[in-house]
PDB file of C-alpha atoms in Angstrom:
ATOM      1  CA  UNK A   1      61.047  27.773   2.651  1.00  0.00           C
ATOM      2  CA  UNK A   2      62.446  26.359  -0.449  1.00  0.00           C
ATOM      3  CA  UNK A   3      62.941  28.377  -3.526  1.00  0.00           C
ATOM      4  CA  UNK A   4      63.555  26.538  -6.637  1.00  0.00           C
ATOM      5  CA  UNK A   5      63.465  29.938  -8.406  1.00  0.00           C
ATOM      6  CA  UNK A   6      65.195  32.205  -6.767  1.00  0.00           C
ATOM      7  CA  UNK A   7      64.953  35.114  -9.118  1.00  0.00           C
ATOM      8  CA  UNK A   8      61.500  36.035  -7.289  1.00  0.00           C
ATOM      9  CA  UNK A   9      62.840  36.171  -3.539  1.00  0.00           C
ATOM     10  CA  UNK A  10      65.935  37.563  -4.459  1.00  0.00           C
ATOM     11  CA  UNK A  11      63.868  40.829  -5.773  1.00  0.00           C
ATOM     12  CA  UNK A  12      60.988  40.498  -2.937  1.00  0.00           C
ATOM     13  CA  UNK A  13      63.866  40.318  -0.135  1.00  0.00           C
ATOM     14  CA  UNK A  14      66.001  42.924  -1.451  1.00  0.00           C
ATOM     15  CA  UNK A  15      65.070  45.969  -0.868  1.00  0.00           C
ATOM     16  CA  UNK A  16      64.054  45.008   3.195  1.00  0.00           C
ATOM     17  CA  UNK A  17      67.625  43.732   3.407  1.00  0.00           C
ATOM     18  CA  UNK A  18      69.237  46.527   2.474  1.00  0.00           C
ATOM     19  CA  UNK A  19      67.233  48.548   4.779  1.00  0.00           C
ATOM     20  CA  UNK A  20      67.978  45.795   7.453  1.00  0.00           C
ATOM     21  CA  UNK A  21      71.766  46.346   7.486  1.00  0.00           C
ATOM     22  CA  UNK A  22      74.126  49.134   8.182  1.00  0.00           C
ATOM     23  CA  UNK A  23      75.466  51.446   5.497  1.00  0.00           C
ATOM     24  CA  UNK A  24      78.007  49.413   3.585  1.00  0.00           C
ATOM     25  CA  UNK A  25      76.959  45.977   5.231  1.00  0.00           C
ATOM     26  CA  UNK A  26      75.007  44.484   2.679  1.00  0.00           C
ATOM     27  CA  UNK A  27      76.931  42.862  -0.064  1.00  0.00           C
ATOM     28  CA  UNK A  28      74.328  40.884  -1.500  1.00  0.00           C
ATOM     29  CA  UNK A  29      75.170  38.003   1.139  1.00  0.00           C
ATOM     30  CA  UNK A  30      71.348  35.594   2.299  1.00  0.00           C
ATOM     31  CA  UNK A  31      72.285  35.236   5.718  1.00  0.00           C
ATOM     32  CA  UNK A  32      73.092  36.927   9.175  1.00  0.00           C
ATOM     33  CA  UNK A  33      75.993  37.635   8.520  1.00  0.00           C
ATOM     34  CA  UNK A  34      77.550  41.302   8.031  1.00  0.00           C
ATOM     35  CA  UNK A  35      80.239  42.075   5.285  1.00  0.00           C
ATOM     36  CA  UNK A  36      82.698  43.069   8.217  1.00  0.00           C
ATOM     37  CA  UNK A  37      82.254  39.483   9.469  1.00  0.00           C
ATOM     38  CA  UNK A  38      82.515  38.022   5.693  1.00  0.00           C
ATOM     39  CA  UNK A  39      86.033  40.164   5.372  1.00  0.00           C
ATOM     40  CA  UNK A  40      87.184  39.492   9.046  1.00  0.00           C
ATOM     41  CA  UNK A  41      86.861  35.374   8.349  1.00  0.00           C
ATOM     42  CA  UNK A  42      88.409  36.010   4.607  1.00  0.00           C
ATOM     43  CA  UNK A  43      91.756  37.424   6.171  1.00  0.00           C
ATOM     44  CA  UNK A  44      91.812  34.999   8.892  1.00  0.00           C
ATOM     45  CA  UNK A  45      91.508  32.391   6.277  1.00  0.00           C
ATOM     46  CA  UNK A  46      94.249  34.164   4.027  1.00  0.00           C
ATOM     47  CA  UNK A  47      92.211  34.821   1.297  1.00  0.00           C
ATOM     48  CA  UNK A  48      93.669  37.296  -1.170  1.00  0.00           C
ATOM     49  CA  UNK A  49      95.499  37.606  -4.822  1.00  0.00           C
ATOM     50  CA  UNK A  50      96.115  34.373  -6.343  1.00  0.00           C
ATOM     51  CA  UNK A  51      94.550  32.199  -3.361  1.00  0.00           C
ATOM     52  CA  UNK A  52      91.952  29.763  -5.133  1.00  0.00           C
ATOM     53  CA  UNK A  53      88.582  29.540  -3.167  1.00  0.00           C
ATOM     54  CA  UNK A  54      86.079  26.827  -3.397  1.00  0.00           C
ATOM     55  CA  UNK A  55      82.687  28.572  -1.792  1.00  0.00           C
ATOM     56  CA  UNK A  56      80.190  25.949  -1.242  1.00  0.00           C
ATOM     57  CA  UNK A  57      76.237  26.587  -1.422  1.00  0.00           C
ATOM     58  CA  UNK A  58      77.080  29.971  -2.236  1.00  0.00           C
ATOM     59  CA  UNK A  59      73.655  31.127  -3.582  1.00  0.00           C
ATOM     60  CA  UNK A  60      74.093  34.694  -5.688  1.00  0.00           C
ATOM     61  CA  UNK A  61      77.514  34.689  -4.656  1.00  0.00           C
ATOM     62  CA  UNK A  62      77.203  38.061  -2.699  1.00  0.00           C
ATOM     63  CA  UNK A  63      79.916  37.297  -0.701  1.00  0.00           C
ATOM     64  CA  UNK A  64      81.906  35.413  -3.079  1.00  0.00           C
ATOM     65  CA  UNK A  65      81.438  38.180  -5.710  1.00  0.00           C
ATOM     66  CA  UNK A  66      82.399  40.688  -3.111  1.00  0.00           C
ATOM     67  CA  UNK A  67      85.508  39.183  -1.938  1.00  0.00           C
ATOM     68  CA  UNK A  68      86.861  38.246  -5.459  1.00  0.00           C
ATOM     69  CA  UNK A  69      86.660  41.889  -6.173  1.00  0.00           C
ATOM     70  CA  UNK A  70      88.688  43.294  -2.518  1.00  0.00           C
ATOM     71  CA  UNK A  71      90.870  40.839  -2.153  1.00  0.00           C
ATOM     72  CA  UNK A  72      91.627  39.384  -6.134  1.00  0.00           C
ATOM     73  CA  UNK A  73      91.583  35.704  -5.303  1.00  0.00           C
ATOM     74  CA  UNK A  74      90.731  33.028  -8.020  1.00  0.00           C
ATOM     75  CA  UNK A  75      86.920  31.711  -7.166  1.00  0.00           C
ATOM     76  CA  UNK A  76      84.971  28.886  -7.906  1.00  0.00           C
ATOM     77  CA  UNK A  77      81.148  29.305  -6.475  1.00  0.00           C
ATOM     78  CA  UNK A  78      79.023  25.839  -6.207  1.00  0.00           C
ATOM     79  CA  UNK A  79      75.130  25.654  -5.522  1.00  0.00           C
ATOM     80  CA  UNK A  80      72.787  23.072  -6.376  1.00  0.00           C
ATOM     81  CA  UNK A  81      70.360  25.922  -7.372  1.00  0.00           C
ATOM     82  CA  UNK A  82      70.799  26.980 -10.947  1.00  0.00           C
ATOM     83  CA  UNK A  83      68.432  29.799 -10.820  1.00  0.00           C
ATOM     84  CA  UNK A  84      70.857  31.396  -7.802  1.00  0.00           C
ATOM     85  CA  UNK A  85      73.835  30.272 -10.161  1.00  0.00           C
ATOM     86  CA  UNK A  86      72.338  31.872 -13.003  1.00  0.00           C
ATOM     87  CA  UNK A  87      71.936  35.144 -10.733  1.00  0.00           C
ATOM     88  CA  UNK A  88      75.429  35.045  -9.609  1.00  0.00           C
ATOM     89  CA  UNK A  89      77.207  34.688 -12.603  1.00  0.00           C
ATOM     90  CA  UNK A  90      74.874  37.649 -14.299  1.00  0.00           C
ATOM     91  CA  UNK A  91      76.168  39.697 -11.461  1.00  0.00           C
ATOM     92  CA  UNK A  92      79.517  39.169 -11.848  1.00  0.00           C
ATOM     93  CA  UNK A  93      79.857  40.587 -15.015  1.00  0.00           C
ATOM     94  CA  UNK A  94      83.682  41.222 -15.448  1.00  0.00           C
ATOM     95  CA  UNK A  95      84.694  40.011 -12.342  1.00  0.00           C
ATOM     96  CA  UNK A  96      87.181  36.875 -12.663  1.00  0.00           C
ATOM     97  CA  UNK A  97      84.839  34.453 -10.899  1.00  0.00           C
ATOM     98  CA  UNK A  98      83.627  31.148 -11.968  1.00  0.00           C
ATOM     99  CA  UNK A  99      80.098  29.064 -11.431  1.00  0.00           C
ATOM    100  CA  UNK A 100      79.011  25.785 -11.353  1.00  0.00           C
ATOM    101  CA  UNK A 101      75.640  24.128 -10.567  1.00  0.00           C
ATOM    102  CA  UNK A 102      75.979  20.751  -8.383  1.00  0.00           C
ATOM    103  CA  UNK A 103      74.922  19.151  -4.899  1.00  0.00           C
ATOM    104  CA  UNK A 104      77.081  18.899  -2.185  1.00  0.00           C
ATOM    105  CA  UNK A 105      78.880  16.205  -1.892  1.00  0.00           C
ATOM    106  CA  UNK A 106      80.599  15.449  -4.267  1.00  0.00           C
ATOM    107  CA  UNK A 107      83.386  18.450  -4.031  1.00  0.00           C
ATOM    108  CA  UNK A 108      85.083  19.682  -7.376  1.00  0.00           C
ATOM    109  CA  UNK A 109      88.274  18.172  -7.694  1.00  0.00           C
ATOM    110  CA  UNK A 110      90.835  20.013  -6.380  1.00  0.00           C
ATOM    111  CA  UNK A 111      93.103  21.427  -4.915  1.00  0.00           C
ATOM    112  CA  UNK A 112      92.052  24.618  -3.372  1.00  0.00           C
ATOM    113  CA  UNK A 113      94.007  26.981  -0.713  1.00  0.00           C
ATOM    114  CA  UNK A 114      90.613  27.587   0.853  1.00  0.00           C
ATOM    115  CA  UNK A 115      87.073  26.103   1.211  1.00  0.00           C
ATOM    116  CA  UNK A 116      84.314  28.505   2.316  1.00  0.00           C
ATOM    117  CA  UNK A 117      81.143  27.335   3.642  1.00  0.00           C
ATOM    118  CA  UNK A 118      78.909  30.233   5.228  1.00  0.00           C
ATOM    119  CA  UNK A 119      75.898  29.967   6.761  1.00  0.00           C
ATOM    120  CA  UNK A 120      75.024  26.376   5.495  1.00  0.00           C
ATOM    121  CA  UNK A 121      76.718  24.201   7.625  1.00  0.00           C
ATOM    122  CA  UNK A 122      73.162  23.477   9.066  1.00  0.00           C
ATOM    123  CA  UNK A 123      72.087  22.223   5.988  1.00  0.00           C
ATOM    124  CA  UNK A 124      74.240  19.033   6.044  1.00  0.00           C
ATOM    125  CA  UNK A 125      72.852  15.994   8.418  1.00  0.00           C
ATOM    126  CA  UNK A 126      75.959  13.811   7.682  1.00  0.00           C
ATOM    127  CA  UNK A 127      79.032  16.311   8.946  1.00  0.00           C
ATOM    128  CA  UNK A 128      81.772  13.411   8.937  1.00  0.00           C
ATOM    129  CA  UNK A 129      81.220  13.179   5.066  1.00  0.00           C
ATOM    130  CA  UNK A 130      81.097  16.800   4.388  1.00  0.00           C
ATOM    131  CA  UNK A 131      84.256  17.448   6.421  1.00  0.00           C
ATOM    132  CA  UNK A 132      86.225  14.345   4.893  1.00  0.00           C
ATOM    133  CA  UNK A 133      85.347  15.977   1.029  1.00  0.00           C
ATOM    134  CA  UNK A 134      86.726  19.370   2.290  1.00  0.00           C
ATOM    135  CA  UNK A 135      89.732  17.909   3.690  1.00  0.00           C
ATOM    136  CA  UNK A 136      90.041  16.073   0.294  1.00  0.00           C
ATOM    137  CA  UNK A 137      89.815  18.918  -1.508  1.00  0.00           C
ATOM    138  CA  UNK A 138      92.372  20.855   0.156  1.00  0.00           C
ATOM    139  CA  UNK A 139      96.040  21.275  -1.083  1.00  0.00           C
ATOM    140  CA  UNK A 140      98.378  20.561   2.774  1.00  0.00           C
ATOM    141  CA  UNK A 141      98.343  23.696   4.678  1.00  0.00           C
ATOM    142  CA  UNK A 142      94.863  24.438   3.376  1.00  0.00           C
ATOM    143  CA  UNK A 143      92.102  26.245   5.212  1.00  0.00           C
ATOM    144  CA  UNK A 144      88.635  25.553   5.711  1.00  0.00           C
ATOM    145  CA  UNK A 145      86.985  28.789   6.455  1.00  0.00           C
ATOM    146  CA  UNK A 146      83.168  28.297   7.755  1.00  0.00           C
ATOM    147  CA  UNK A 147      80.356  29.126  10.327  1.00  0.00           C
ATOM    148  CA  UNK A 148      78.169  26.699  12.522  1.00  0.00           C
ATOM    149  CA  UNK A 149      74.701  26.988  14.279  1.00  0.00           C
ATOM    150  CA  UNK A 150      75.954  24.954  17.276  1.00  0.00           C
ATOM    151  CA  UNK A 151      73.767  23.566  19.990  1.00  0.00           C
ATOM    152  CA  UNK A 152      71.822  20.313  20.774  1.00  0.00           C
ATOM    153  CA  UNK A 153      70.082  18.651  17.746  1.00  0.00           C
ATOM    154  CA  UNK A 154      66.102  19.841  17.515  1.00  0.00           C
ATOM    155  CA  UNK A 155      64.060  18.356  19.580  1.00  0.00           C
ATOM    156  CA  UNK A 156      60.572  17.064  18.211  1.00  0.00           C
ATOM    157  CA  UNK A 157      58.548  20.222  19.015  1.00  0.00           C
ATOM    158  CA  UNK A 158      61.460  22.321  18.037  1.00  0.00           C
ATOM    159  CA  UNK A 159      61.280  20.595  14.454  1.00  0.00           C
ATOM    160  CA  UNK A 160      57.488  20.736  14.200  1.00  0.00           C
ATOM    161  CA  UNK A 161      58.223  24.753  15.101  1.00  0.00           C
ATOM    162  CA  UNK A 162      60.442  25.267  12.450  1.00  0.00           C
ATOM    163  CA  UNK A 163      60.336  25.723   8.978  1.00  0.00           C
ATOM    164  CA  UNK A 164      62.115  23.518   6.108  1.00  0.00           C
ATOM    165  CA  UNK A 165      63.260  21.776   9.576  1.00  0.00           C
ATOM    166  CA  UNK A 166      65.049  19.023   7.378  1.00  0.00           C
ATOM    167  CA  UNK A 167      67.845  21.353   6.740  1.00  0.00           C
ATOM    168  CA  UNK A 168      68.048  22.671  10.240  1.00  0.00           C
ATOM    169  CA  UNK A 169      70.934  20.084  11.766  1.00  0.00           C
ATOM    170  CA  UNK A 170      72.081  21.830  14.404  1.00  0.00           C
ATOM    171  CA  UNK A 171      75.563  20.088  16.566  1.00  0.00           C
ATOM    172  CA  UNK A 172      77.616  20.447  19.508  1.00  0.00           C
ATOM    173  CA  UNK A 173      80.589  22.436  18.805  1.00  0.00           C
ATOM    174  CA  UNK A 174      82.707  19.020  20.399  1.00  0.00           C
ATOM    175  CA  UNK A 175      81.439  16.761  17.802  1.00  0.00           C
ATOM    176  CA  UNK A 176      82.020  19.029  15.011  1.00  0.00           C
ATOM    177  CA  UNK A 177      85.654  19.460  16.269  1.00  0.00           C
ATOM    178  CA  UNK A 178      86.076  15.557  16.819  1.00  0.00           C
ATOM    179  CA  UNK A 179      84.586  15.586  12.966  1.00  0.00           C
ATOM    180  CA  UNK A 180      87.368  17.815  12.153  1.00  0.00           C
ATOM    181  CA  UNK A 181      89.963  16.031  13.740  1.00  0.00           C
ATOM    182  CA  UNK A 182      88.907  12.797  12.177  1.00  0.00           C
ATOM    183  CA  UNK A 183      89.778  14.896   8.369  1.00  0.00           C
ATOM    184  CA  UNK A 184      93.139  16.436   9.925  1.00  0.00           C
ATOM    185  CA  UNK A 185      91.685  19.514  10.412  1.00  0.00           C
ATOM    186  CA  UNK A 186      92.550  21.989  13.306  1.00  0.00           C
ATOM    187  CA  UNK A 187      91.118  24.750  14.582  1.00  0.00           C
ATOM    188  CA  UNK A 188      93.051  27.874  13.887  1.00  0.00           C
ATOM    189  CA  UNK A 189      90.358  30.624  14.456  1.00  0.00           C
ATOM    190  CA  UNK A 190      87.419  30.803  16.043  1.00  0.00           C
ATOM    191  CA  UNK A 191      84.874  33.916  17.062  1.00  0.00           C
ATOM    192  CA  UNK A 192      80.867  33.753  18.764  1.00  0.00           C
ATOM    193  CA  UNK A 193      78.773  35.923  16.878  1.00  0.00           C
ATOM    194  CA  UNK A 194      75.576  35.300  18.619  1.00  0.00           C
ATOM    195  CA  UNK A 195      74.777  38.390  19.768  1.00  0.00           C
ATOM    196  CA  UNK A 196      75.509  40.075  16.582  1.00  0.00           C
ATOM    197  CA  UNK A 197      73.532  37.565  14.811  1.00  0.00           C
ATOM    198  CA  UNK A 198      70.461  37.683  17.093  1.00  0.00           C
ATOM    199  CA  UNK A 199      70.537  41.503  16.307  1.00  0.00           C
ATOM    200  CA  UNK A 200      70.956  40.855  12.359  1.00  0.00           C
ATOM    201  CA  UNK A 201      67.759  38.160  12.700  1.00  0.00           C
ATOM    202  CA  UNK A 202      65.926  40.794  14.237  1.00  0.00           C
ATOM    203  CA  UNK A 203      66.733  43.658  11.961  1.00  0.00           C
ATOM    204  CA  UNK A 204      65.721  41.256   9.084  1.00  0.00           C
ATOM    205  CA  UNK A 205      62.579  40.388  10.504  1.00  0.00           C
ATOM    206  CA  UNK A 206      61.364  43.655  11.401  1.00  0.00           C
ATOM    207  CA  UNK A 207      62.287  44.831   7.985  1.00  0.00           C
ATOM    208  CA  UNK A 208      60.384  41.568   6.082  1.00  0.00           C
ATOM    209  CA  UNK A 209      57.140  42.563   8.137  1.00  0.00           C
ATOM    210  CA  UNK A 210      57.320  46.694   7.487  1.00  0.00           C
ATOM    211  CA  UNK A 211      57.736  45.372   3.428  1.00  0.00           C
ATOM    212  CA  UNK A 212      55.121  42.176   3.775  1.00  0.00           C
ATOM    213  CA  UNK A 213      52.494  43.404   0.753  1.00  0.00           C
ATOM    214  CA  UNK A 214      55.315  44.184  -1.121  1.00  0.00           C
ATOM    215  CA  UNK A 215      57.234  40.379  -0.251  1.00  0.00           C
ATOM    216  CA  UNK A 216      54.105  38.603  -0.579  1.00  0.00           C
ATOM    217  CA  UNK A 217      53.306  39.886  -3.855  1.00  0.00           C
ATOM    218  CA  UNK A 218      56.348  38.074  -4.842  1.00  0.00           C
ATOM    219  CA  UNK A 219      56.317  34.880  -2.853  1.00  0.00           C
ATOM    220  CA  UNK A 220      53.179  34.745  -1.529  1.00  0.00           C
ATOM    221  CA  UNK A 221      51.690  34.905   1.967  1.00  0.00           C
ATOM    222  CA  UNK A 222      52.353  31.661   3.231  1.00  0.00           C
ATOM    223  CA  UNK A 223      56.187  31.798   1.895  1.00  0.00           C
ATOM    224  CA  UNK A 224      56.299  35.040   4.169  1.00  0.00           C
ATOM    225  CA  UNK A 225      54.906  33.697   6.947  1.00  0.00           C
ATOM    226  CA  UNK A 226      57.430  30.599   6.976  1.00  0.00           C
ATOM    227  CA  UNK A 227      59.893  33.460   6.331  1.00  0.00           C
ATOM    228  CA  UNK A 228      59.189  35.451   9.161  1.00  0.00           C
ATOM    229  CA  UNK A 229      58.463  32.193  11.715  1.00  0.00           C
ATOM    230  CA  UNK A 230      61.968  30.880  11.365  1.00  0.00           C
ATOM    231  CA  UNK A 231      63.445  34.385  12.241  1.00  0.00           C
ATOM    232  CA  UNK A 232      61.579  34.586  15.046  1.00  0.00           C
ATOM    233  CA  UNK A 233      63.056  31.123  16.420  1.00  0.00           C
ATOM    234  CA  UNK A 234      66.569  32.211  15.416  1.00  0.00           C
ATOM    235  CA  UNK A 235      66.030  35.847  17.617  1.00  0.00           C
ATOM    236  CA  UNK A 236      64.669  33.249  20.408  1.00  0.00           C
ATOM    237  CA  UNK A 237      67.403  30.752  20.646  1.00  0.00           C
ATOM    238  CA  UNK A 238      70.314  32.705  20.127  1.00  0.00           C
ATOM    239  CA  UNK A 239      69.217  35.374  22.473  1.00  0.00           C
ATOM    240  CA  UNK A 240      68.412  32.104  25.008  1.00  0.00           C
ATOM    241  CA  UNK A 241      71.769  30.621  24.200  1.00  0.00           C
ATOM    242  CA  UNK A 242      69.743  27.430  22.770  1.00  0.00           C
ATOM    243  CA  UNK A 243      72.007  28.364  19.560  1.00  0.00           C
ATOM    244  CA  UNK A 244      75.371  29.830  18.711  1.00  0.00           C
ATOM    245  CA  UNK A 245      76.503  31.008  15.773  1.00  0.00           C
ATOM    246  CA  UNK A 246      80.494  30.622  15.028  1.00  0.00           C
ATOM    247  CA  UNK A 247      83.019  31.161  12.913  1.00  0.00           C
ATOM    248  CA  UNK A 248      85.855  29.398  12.439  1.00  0.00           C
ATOM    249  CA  UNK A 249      89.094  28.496  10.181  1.00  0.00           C
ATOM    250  CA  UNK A 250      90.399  24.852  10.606  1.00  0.00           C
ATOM    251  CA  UNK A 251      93.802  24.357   8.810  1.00  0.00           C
ATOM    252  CA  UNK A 252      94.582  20.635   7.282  1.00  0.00           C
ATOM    253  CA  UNK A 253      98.018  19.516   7.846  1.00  0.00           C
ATOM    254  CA  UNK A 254     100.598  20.016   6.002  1.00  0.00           C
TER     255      UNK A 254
END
């Protein structure tokens, strides 16, 4: 599902994801992922006062808002969406963050100690070019801090099966590190979160259906449907191994 305005799924969805997470997990973040996980990847990628961060497709900036205000670094959050910029930057209010609306590629010019990329590595069919405009943008000794949905691209039926399947690039964790290497990145830190992930996915979707007239009055039926349709593929392949979801820092050389 696309949403050109987020405004209206960010208030449908809210309310089931906070009732989807543990107490003190939900940080306004769109994705799987839990704010221990978001804080665990920030250290490893030695985020913290003074480091400037470059968060790419960061949506509302949950995370990004959340770890400009533990850790104090200097932030820069870029989405194509400027209704989800718009959100972000209202819900900032005095934190020191900054916005910008733009597709990805091009990066903003640089150079930044870290690059964050969560939960929207997927999105990107052309990896090599992604990964060569995060190198770019890194000062030497830099850190690109991100997570991948890594298996076997999508087969036909698998692509019919899923939602918005033209942002659903899956890859093999060995190409993505040969597309690293190619940039002079290397891997510094890397974690499976599969499990934890297939749990989230599952929490998520069992929350969206107990709140359905209430997330339908927002989106709509069919927007709900799609909604709940791709979860259900996510809780099947990670729990079959078909998918695994990763985190992982990659320095660039200094």
């Amino acid at each position: 599902m696309r949403q050109d305005d987020r405004a209206p799924y960010d208030r449908a969805l809210h309310r089931a994801r906070v009732a989807a997470y543990a107490p003190g997990e939900f940080i306004g973040q769109e994705s799987f992922m839990t704010a221990g996980e978001i804080r665990a990847l920030a250290v490893q990628a030695g985020i913290g006062p003074e480091v400037s961060v470059l968060d790419l497709c960061c949506g509302t900036a949950g995370p990004g808002r959340w770890l400009t205000q533990e850790l104090g670094c200097a932030y820069l959050g870029v989405d194509a969406s400027a209704s989800a910029v718009a959100l972000a930057r209202e819900r900032a209010g005095d934190l020191p963050c900054r916005f910008a609306t733009a597709r990805i590629p091009p990066l903003p010019r640089g150079p930044f100690d870290v690059v964050l990329l969560l939960e929207t590595m997927l999105a990107f069919e052309d990896k090599d070019a992604l990964v060569g405009q995060v190198a770019g943008a890194l000062r030497p000794g830099g850190r690109f801090a991100f997570t991948l949905e890594e298996g076997p691209p999508l087969t036909a039926g698998e692509r019919s099966a899923m939602p918005d399947a033209d942002t659903v690039w899956l890859t093999p964790l060995h190409e993505l590190g040969a597309c690293l290497e190619r940039a002079g990145l290397v891997v510094a830190y890397q974690e499976d979160h599969s499990a934890a992930h297939r749990a989230t996915a599952q929490a998520l979707a069992a929350a969206f259906a107990a709140d359905a007239h209430h997330i339908a009055a927002h989106i709509g039926r069919r927007a709900l449907d799609e909604l709940l349709a791709a979860h259900r593929l996510w809780i099947e392949w990670l729990g079959e191994g078909r998918v695994r979801k990763l985190a992982l820092v990659a320095a660039l050389s200094a």
